[in-house]
CSV table of C-alpha atoms and ligand atoms in Angstrom, one decimal:
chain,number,residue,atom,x,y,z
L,137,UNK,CA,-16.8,-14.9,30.0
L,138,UNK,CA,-18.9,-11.8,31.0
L,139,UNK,CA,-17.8,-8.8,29.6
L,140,UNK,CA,-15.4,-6.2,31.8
L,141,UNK,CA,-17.9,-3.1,32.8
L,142,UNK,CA,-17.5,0.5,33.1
L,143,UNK,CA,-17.8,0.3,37.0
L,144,UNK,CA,-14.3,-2.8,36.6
L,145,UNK,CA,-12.8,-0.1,34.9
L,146,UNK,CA,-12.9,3.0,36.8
L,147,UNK,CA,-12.5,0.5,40.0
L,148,UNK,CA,-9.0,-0.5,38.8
L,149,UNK,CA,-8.0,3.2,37.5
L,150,UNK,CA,-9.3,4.7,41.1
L,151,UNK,CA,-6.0,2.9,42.7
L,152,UNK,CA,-3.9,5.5,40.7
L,153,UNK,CA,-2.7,8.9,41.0
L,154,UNK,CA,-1.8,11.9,39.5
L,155,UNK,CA,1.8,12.7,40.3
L,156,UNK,CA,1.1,16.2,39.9
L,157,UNK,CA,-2.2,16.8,42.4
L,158,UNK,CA,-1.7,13.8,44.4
L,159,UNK,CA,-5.3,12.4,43.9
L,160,UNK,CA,-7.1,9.9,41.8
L,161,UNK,CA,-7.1,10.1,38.6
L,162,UNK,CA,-11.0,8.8,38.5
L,163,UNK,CA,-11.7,11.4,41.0
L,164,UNK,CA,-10.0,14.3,39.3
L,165,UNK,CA,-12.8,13.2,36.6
L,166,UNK,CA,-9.6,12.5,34.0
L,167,UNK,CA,-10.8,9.6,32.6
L,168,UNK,CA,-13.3,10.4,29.3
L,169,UNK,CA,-15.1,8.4,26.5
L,170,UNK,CA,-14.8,4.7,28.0
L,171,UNK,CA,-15.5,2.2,25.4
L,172,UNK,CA,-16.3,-1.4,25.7
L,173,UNK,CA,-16.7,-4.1,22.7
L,174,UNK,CA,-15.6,-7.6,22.6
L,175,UNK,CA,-12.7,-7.4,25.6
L,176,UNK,CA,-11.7,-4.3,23.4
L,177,UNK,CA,-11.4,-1.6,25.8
L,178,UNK,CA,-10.5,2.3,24.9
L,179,UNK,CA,-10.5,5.1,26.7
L,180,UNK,CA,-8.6,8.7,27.6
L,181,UNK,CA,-7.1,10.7,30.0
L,182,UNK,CA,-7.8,14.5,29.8
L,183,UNK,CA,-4.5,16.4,30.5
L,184,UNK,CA,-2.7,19.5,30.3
L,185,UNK,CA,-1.2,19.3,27.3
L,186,UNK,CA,2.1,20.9,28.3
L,187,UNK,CA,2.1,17.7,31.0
L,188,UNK,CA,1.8,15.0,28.4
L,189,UNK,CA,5.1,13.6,28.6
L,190,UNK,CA,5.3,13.9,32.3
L,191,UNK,CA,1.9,11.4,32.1
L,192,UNK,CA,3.0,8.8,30.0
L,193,UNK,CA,3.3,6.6,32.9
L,194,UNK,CA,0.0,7.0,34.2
L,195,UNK,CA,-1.4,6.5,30.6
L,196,UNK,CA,1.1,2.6,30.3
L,197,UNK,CA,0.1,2.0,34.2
L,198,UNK,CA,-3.5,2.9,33.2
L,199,UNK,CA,-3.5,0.7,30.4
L,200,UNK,CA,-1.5,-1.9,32.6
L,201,UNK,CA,-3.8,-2.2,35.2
L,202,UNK,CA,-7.2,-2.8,33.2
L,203,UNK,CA,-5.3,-5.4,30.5
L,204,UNK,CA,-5.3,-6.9,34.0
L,205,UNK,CA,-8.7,-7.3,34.4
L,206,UNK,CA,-10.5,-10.6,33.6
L,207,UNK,CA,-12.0,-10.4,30.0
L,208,UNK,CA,-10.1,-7.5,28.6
L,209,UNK,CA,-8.3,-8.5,25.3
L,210,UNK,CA,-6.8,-5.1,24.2
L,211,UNK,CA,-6.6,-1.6,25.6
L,212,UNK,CA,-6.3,1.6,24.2
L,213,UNK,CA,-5.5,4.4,26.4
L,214,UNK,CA,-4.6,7.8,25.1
L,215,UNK,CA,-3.3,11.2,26.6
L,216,UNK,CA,-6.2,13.6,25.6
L,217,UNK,CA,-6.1,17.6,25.4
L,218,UNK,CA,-9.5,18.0,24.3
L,219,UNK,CA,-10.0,21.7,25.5
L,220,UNK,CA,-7.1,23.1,24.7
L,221,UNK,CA,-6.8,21.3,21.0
L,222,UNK,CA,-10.7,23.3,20.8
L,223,UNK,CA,-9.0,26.4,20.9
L,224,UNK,CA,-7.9,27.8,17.6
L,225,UNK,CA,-4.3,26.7,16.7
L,226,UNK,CA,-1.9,29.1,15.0
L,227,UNK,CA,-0.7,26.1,12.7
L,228,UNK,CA,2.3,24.6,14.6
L,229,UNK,CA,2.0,21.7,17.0
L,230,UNK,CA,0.9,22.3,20.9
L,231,UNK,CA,4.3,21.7,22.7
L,232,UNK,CA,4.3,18.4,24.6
L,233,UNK,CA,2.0,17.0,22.2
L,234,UNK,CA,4.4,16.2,19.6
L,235,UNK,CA,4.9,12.8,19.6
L,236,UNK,CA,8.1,10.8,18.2
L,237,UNK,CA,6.8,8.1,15.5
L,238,UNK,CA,6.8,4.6,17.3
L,239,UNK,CA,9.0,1.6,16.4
L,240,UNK,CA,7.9,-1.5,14.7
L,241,UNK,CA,10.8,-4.3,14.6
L,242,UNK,CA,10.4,-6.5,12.1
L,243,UNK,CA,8.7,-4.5,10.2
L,244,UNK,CA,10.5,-3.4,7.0
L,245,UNK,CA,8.0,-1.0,5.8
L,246,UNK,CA,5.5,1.5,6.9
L,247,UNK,CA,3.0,3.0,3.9
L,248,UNK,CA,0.9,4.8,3.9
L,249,UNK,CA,-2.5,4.8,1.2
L,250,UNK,CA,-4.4,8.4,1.5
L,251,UNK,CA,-6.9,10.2,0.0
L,252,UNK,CA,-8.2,14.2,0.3
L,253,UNK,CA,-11.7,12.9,0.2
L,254,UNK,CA,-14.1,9.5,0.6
L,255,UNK,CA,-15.0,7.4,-2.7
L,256,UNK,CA,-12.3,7.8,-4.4
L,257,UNK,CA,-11.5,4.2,-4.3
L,258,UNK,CA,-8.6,4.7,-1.7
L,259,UNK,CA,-9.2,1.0,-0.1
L,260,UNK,CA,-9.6,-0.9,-3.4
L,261,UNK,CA,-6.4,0.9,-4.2
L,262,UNK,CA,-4.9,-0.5,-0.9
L,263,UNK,CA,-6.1,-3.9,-1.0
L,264,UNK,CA,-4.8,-4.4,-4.2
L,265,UNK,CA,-1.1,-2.8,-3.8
L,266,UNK,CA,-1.1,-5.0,-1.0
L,267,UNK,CA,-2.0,-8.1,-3.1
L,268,UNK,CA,0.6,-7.3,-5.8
L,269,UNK,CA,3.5,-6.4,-3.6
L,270,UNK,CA,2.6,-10.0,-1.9
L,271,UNK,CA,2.0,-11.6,-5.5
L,272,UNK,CA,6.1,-10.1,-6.1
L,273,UNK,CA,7.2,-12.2,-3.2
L,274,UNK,CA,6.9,-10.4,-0.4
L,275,UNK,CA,5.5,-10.8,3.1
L,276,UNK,CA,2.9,-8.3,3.9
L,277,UNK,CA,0.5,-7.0,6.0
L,278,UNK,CA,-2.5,-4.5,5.8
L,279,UNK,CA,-3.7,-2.1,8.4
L,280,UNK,CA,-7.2,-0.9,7.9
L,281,UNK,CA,-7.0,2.5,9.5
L,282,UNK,CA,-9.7,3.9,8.0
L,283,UNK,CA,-12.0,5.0,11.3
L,284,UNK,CA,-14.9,6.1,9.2
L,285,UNK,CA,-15.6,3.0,7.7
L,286,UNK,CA,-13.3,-0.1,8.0
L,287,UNK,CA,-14.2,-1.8,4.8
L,288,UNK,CA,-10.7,-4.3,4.2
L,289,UNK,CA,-12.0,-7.1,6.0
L,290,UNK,CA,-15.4,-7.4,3.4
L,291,UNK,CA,-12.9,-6.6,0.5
L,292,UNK,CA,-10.7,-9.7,1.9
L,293,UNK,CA,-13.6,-11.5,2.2
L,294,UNK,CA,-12.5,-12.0,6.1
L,295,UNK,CA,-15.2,-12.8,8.7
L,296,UNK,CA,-14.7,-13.7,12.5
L,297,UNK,CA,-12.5,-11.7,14.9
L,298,UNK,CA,-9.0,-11.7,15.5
L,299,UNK,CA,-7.7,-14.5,18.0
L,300,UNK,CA,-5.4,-13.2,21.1
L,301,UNK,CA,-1.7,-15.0,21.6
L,302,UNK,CA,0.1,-15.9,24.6
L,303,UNK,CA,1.4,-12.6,24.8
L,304,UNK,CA,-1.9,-11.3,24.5
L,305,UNK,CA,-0.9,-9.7,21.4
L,306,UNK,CA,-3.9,-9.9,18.8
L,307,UNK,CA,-3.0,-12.4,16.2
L,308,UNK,CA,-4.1,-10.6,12.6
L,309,UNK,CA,-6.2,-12.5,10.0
L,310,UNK,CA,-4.9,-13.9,7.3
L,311,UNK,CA,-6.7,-13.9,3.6
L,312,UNK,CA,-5.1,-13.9,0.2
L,313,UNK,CA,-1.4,-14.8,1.5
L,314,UNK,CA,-1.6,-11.3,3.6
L,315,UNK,CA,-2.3,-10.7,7.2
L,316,UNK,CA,-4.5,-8.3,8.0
L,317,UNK,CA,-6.1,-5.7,10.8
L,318,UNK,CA,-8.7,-3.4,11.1
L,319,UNK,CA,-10.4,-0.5,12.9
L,320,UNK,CA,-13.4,-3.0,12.2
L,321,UNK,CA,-12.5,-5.8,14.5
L,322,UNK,CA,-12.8,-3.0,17.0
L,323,UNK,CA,-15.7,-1.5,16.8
L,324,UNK,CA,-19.5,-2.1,16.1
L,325,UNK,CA,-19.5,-1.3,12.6
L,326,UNK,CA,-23.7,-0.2,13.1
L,327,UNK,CA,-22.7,2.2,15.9
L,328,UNK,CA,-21.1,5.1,14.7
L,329,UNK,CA,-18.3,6.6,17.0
L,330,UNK,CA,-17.6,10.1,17.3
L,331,UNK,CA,-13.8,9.7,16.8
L,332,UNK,CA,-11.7,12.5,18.5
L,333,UNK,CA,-8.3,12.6,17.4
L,334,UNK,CA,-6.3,11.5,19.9
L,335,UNK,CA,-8.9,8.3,20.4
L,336,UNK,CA,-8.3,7.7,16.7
L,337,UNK,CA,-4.6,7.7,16.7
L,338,UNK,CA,-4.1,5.3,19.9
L,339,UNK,CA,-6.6,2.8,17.9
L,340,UNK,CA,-4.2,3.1,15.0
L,341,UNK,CA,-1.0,2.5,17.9
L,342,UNK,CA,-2.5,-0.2,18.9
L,343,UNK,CA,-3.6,-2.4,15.8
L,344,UNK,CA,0.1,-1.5,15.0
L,345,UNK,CA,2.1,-2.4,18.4
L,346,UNK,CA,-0.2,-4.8,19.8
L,347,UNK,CA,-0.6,-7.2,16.9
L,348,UNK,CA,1.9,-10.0,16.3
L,349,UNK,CA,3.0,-9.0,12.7
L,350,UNK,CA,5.7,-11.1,13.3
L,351,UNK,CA,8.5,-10.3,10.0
L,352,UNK,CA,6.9,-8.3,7.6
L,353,UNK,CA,8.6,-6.9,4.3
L,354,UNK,CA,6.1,-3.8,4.1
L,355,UNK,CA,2.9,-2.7,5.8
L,356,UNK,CA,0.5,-1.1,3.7
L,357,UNK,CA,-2.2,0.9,5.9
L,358,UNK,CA,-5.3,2.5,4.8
L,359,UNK,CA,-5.5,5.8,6.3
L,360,UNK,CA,-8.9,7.5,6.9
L,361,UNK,CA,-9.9,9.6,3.9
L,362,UNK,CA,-9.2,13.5,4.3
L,363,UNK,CA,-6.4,15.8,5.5
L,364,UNK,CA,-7.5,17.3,9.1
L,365,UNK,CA,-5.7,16.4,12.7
L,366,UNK,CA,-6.8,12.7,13.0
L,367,UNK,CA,-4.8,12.1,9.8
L,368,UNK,CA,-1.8,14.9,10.7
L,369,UNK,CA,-1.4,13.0,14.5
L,370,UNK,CA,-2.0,9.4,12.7
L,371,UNK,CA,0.7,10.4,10.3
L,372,UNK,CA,2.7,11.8,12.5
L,373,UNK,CA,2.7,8.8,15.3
L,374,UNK,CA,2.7,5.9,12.3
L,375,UNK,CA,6.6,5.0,11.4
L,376,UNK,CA,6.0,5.9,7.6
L,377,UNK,CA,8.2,5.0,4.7
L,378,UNK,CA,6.6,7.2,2.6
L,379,UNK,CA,3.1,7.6,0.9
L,380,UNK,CA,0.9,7.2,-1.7
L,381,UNK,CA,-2.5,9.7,-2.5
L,382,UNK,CA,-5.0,8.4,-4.6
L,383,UNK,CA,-7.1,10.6,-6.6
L,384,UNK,CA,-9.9,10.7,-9.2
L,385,UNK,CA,-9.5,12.9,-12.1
L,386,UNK,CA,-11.9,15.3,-10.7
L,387,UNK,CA,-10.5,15.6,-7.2
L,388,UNK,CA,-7.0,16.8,-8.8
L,389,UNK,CA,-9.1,20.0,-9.9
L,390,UNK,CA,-10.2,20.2,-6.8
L,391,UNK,CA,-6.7,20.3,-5.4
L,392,UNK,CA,-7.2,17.4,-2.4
L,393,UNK,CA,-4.4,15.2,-3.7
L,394,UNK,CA,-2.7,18.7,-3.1
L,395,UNK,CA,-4.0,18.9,0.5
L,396,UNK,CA,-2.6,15.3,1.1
L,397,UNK,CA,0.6,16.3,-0.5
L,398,UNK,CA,1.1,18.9,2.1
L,399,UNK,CA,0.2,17.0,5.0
L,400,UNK,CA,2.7,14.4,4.5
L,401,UNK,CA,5.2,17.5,3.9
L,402,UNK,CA,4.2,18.9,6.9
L,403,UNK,CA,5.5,15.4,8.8
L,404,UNK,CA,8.3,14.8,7.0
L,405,UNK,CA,6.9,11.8,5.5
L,406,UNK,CA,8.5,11.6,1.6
L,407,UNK,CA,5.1,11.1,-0.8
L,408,UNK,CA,6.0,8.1,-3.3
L,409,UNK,CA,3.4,9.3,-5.6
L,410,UNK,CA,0.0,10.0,-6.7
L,411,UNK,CA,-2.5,7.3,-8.1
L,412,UNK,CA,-5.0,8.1,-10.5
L,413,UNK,CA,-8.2,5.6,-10.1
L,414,UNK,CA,-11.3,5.3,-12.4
L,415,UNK,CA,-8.8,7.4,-14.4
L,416,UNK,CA,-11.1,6.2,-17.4
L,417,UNK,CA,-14.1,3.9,-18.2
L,418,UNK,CA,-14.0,0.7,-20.4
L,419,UNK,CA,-17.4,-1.1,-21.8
L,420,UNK,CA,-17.6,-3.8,-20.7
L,421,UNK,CA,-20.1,-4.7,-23.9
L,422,UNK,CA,-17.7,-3.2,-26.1
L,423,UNK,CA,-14.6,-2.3,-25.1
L,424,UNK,CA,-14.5,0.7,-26.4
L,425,UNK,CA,-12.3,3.2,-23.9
L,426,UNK,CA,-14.3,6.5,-22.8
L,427,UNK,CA,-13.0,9.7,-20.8
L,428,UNK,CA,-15.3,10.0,-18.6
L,429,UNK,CA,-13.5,12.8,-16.5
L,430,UNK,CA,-10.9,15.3,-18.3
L,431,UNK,CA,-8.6,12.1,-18.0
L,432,UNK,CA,-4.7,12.2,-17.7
L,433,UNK,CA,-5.3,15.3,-15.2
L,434,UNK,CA,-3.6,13.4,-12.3
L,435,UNK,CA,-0.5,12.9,-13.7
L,436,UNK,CA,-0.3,16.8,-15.5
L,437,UNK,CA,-0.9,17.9,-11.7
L,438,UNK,CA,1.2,15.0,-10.3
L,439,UNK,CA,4.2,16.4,-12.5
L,440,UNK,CA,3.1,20.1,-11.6
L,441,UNK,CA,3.4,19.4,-8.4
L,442,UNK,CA,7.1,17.9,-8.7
L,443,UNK,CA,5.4,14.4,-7.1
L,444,UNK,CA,6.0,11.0,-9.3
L,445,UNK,CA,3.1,9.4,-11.5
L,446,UNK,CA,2.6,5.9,-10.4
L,447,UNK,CA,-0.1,5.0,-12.4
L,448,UNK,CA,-3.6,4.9,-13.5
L,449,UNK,CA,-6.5,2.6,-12.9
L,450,UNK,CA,-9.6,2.4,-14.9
L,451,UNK,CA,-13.1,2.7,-14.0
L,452,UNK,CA,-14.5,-0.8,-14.3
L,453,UNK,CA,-17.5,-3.0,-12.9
L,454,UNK,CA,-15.0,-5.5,-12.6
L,455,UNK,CA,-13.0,-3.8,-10.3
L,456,UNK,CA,-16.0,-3.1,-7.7
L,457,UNK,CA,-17.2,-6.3,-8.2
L,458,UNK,CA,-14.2,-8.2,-7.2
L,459,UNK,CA,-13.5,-6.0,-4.3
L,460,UNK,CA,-16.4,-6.0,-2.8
L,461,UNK,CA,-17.2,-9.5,-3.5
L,462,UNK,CA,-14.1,-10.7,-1.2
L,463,UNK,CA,-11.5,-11.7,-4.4
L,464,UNK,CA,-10.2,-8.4,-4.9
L,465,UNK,CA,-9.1,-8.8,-9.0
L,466,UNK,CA,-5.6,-9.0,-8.4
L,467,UNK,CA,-6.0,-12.7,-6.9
L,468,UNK,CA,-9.0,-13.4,-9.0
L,469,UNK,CA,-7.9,-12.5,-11.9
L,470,UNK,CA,-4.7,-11.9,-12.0
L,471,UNK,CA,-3.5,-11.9,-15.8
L,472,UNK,CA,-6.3,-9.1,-16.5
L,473,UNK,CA,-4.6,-5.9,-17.6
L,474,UNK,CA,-6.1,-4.5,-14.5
L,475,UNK,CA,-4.1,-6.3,-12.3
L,476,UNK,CA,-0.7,-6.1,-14.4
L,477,UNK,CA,-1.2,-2.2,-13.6
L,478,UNK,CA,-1.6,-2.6,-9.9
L,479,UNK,CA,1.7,-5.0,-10.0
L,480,UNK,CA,3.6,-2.3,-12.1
L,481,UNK,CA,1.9,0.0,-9.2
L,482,UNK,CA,3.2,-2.1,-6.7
L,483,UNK,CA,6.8,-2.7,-8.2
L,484,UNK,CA,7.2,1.4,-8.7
L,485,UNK,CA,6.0,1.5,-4.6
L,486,UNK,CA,8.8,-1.4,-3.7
L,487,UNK,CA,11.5,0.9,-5.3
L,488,UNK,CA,10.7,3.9,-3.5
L,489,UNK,CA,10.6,1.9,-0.6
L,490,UNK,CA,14.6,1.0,-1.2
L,491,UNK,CA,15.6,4.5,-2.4
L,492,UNK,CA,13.9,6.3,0.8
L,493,UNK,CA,15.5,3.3,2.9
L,494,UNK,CA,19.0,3.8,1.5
L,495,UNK,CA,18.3,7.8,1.7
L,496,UNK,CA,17.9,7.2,5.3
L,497,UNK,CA,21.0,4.3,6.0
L,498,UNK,CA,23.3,6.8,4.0
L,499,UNK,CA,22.0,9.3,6.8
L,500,UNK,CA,20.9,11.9,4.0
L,501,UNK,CA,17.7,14.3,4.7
L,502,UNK,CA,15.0,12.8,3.8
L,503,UNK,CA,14.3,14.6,0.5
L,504,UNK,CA,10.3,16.6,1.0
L,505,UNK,CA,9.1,17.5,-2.8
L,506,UNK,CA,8.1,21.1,-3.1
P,1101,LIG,P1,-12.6,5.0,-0.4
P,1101,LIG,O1,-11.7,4.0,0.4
P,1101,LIG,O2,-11.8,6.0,-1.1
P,1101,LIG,O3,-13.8,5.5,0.3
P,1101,LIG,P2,-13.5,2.5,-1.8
P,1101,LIG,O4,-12.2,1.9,-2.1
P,1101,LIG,O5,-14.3,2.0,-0.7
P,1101,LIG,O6,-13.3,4.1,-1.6
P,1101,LIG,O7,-14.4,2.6,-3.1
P,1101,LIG,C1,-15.7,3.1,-3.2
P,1101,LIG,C2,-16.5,2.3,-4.2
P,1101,LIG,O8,-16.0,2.4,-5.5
P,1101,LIG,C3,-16.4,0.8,-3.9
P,1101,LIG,O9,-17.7,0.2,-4.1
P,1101,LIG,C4,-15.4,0.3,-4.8
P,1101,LIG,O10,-15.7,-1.1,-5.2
P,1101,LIG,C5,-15.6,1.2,-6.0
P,1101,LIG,N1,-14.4,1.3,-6.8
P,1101,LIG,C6,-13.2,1.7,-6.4
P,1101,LIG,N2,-12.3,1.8,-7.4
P,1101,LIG,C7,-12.9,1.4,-8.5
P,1101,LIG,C8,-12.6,1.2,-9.9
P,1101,LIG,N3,-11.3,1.5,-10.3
P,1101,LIG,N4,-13.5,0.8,-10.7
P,1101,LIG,C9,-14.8,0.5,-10.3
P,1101,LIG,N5,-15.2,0.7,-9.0
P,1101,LIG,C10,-14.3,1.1,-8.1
């Protein structure tokens, strides 16, 4: 089938209004940053932001109207404020922007795996908590979030695209007894895209409300690395449980794992705990262990900063090798110490999971570390 076109688009989009000036929203020039790839179609609406609630029907009808179109698989459309969110902010949220968290039946559990910086190994980390919690029994699924470079599907070892149900809800992949989505089925992985934040956070809705999860125990999604708006409005919008940082020893001098500590404060979103990865390096000639960075510094910080410990994982070829191989080392070799300490990982994660869950049934604040 030939693929929709910009001209389809705006054509459908011309036929509605906005309540407010009475004329197109095509004409007003509303519509911005139109993207096309696969039948995946994304674009925004420029608003006021003080008028964003008043135009969430013009963003579902908008998004109603090209689904409609012959071709289309998915479509993203997001309420933008780009020129006022340029304008310095004095720290608190732009009023109408504020955005309740959306609601995923079926779903048990939302986490999410952050890091202050990139390279820190924050999708390794991901793909294999998700591996061990599903090696424990339960029924997961993993989100690849991460906008700057959507790298689960290689560590999966997935290839091919996503097929699209009855419902036209994207069926996610399955690899490794987990199902899985990404930013990658998306978009071109060669051509970079300029994410702005409200384009990155109506990707993330949609890979989350528009996929057939179907009954999932816990969905672990891989946040973009960093701490600025994209990953405060992701946050913000994503239903999480809690959250886990992951952190070299080097980047706890640097205080990121900090940074990521206060933006999940800043959200009300409980942090489980920090990781420490490459935490120390093993030879793999002779085994001998060696401290390669001031080691053990994550968990001094972790406790400093009143957040929990969960755990350390060593630097080791094995590790890289496995992951980015497609058998990440929790299914490949799963009796290798390294993969007991993702599953003890994993188990501290499920609990934290029950005692935020019955903080919340028990209708108790949810308890923010400071
Ligand atoms: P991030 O998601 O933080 O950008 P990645 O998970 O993509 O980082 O990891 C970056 C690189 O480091 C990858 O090649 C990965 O295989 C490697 N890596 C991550 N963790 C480890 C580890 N514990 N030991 C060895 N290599 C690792």
């Amino acid at each position: 089938m030939a693929e929709v076109t910009r001209e389809d688009i705006l054509n459908v989009l011309d036929g509605i209004s906005d309540p407010a000036r009475g004329q197109s929203i095509v004409a007003l020039g509303m519509i911005a940053g139109i993207q096309i790839k696969d039948g995946h179609v994304a674009f925004g609406i420029e608003v006021d932001p003080a008028q964003a609630k008043a135009m969430e029907p013009v963003r579902a009808e908008a998004e109603k109207r090209v689904h409609a179109l012959p071709g289309v698989l998915t479509v993203t459309a997001v309420l933008t404020a780009e020129k006022q969110a340029a304008q310095p902010s004095h720290g608190g949220q732009q009023q109408g922007q504020r955005v309740p968290p959306l609601e995923l039946p079926g779903i048990g559990a939302v986490i999410a795996v952050a890091s202050g910086k990139g390279g820190v190994g924050k999708s390794t980390t991901a793909v294999n908590l998700a591996l061990a919690l599903a090696a424990s029994g339960k029924s997961v699924g993993l989100l690849d979030a991460d906008v700057y470079g959507p790298s689960i599907p290689r560590m999966l070892g997935i290839t091919g695209k996503p097929q699209m149900a009855e419902d036209k809800k994207v069926i996610p992949m399955e690899r490794h007894g987990i199902k899985c989505m990404s930013m990658g089925f998306l978009i071109d992985e060669e051509t970079p895209i300029i994410w702005r934040g409200p384009m990155a956070t109506g990707a993330l809705e949609q890979l989350m409300r528009d996929v057939a999860w179907g009954q999932l125990d816990v969905l672990v999604v891989d946040m973009p690395p960093g701490t600025g708006d994209i990953h405060l409005s992701m946050a913000q919008r994503a239903p999480l449980t809690g959250a886990v940082i992951v952190s070299t020893p080097q980047d706890i001098a640097l205080l990121d794992a900090r940074k990521g500590l206060n933006m999940f404060r800043k959200v009300e979103v409980p942090v489980f705990g920090l990781i420490e990865n490459m935490s120390y390096f093993v030879c793999p000639h002779c085994g001998e262990r060696t401290e390669i960075f001031s080691h053990g510094g994550a968990k001094r910080e972790a406790e400093r900063l009143g957040m929990d410990f969960l755990g350390e994982i060593p630097l080791d070829i094995a590790i890289r090798e496995t992951s980015d191989g497609g058998e990440p080392i929790v299914v490949s070799d799963p009796d290798s110490p390294h993969s007991q300490a993702y599953r003890t990982i994993a188990a501290r994660v499920w609990e934290k999971i029950g005692e935020s869950q019955s903080q919340q049934a028990a209708g108790a604040p949810r308890i923010v570390m400071q």
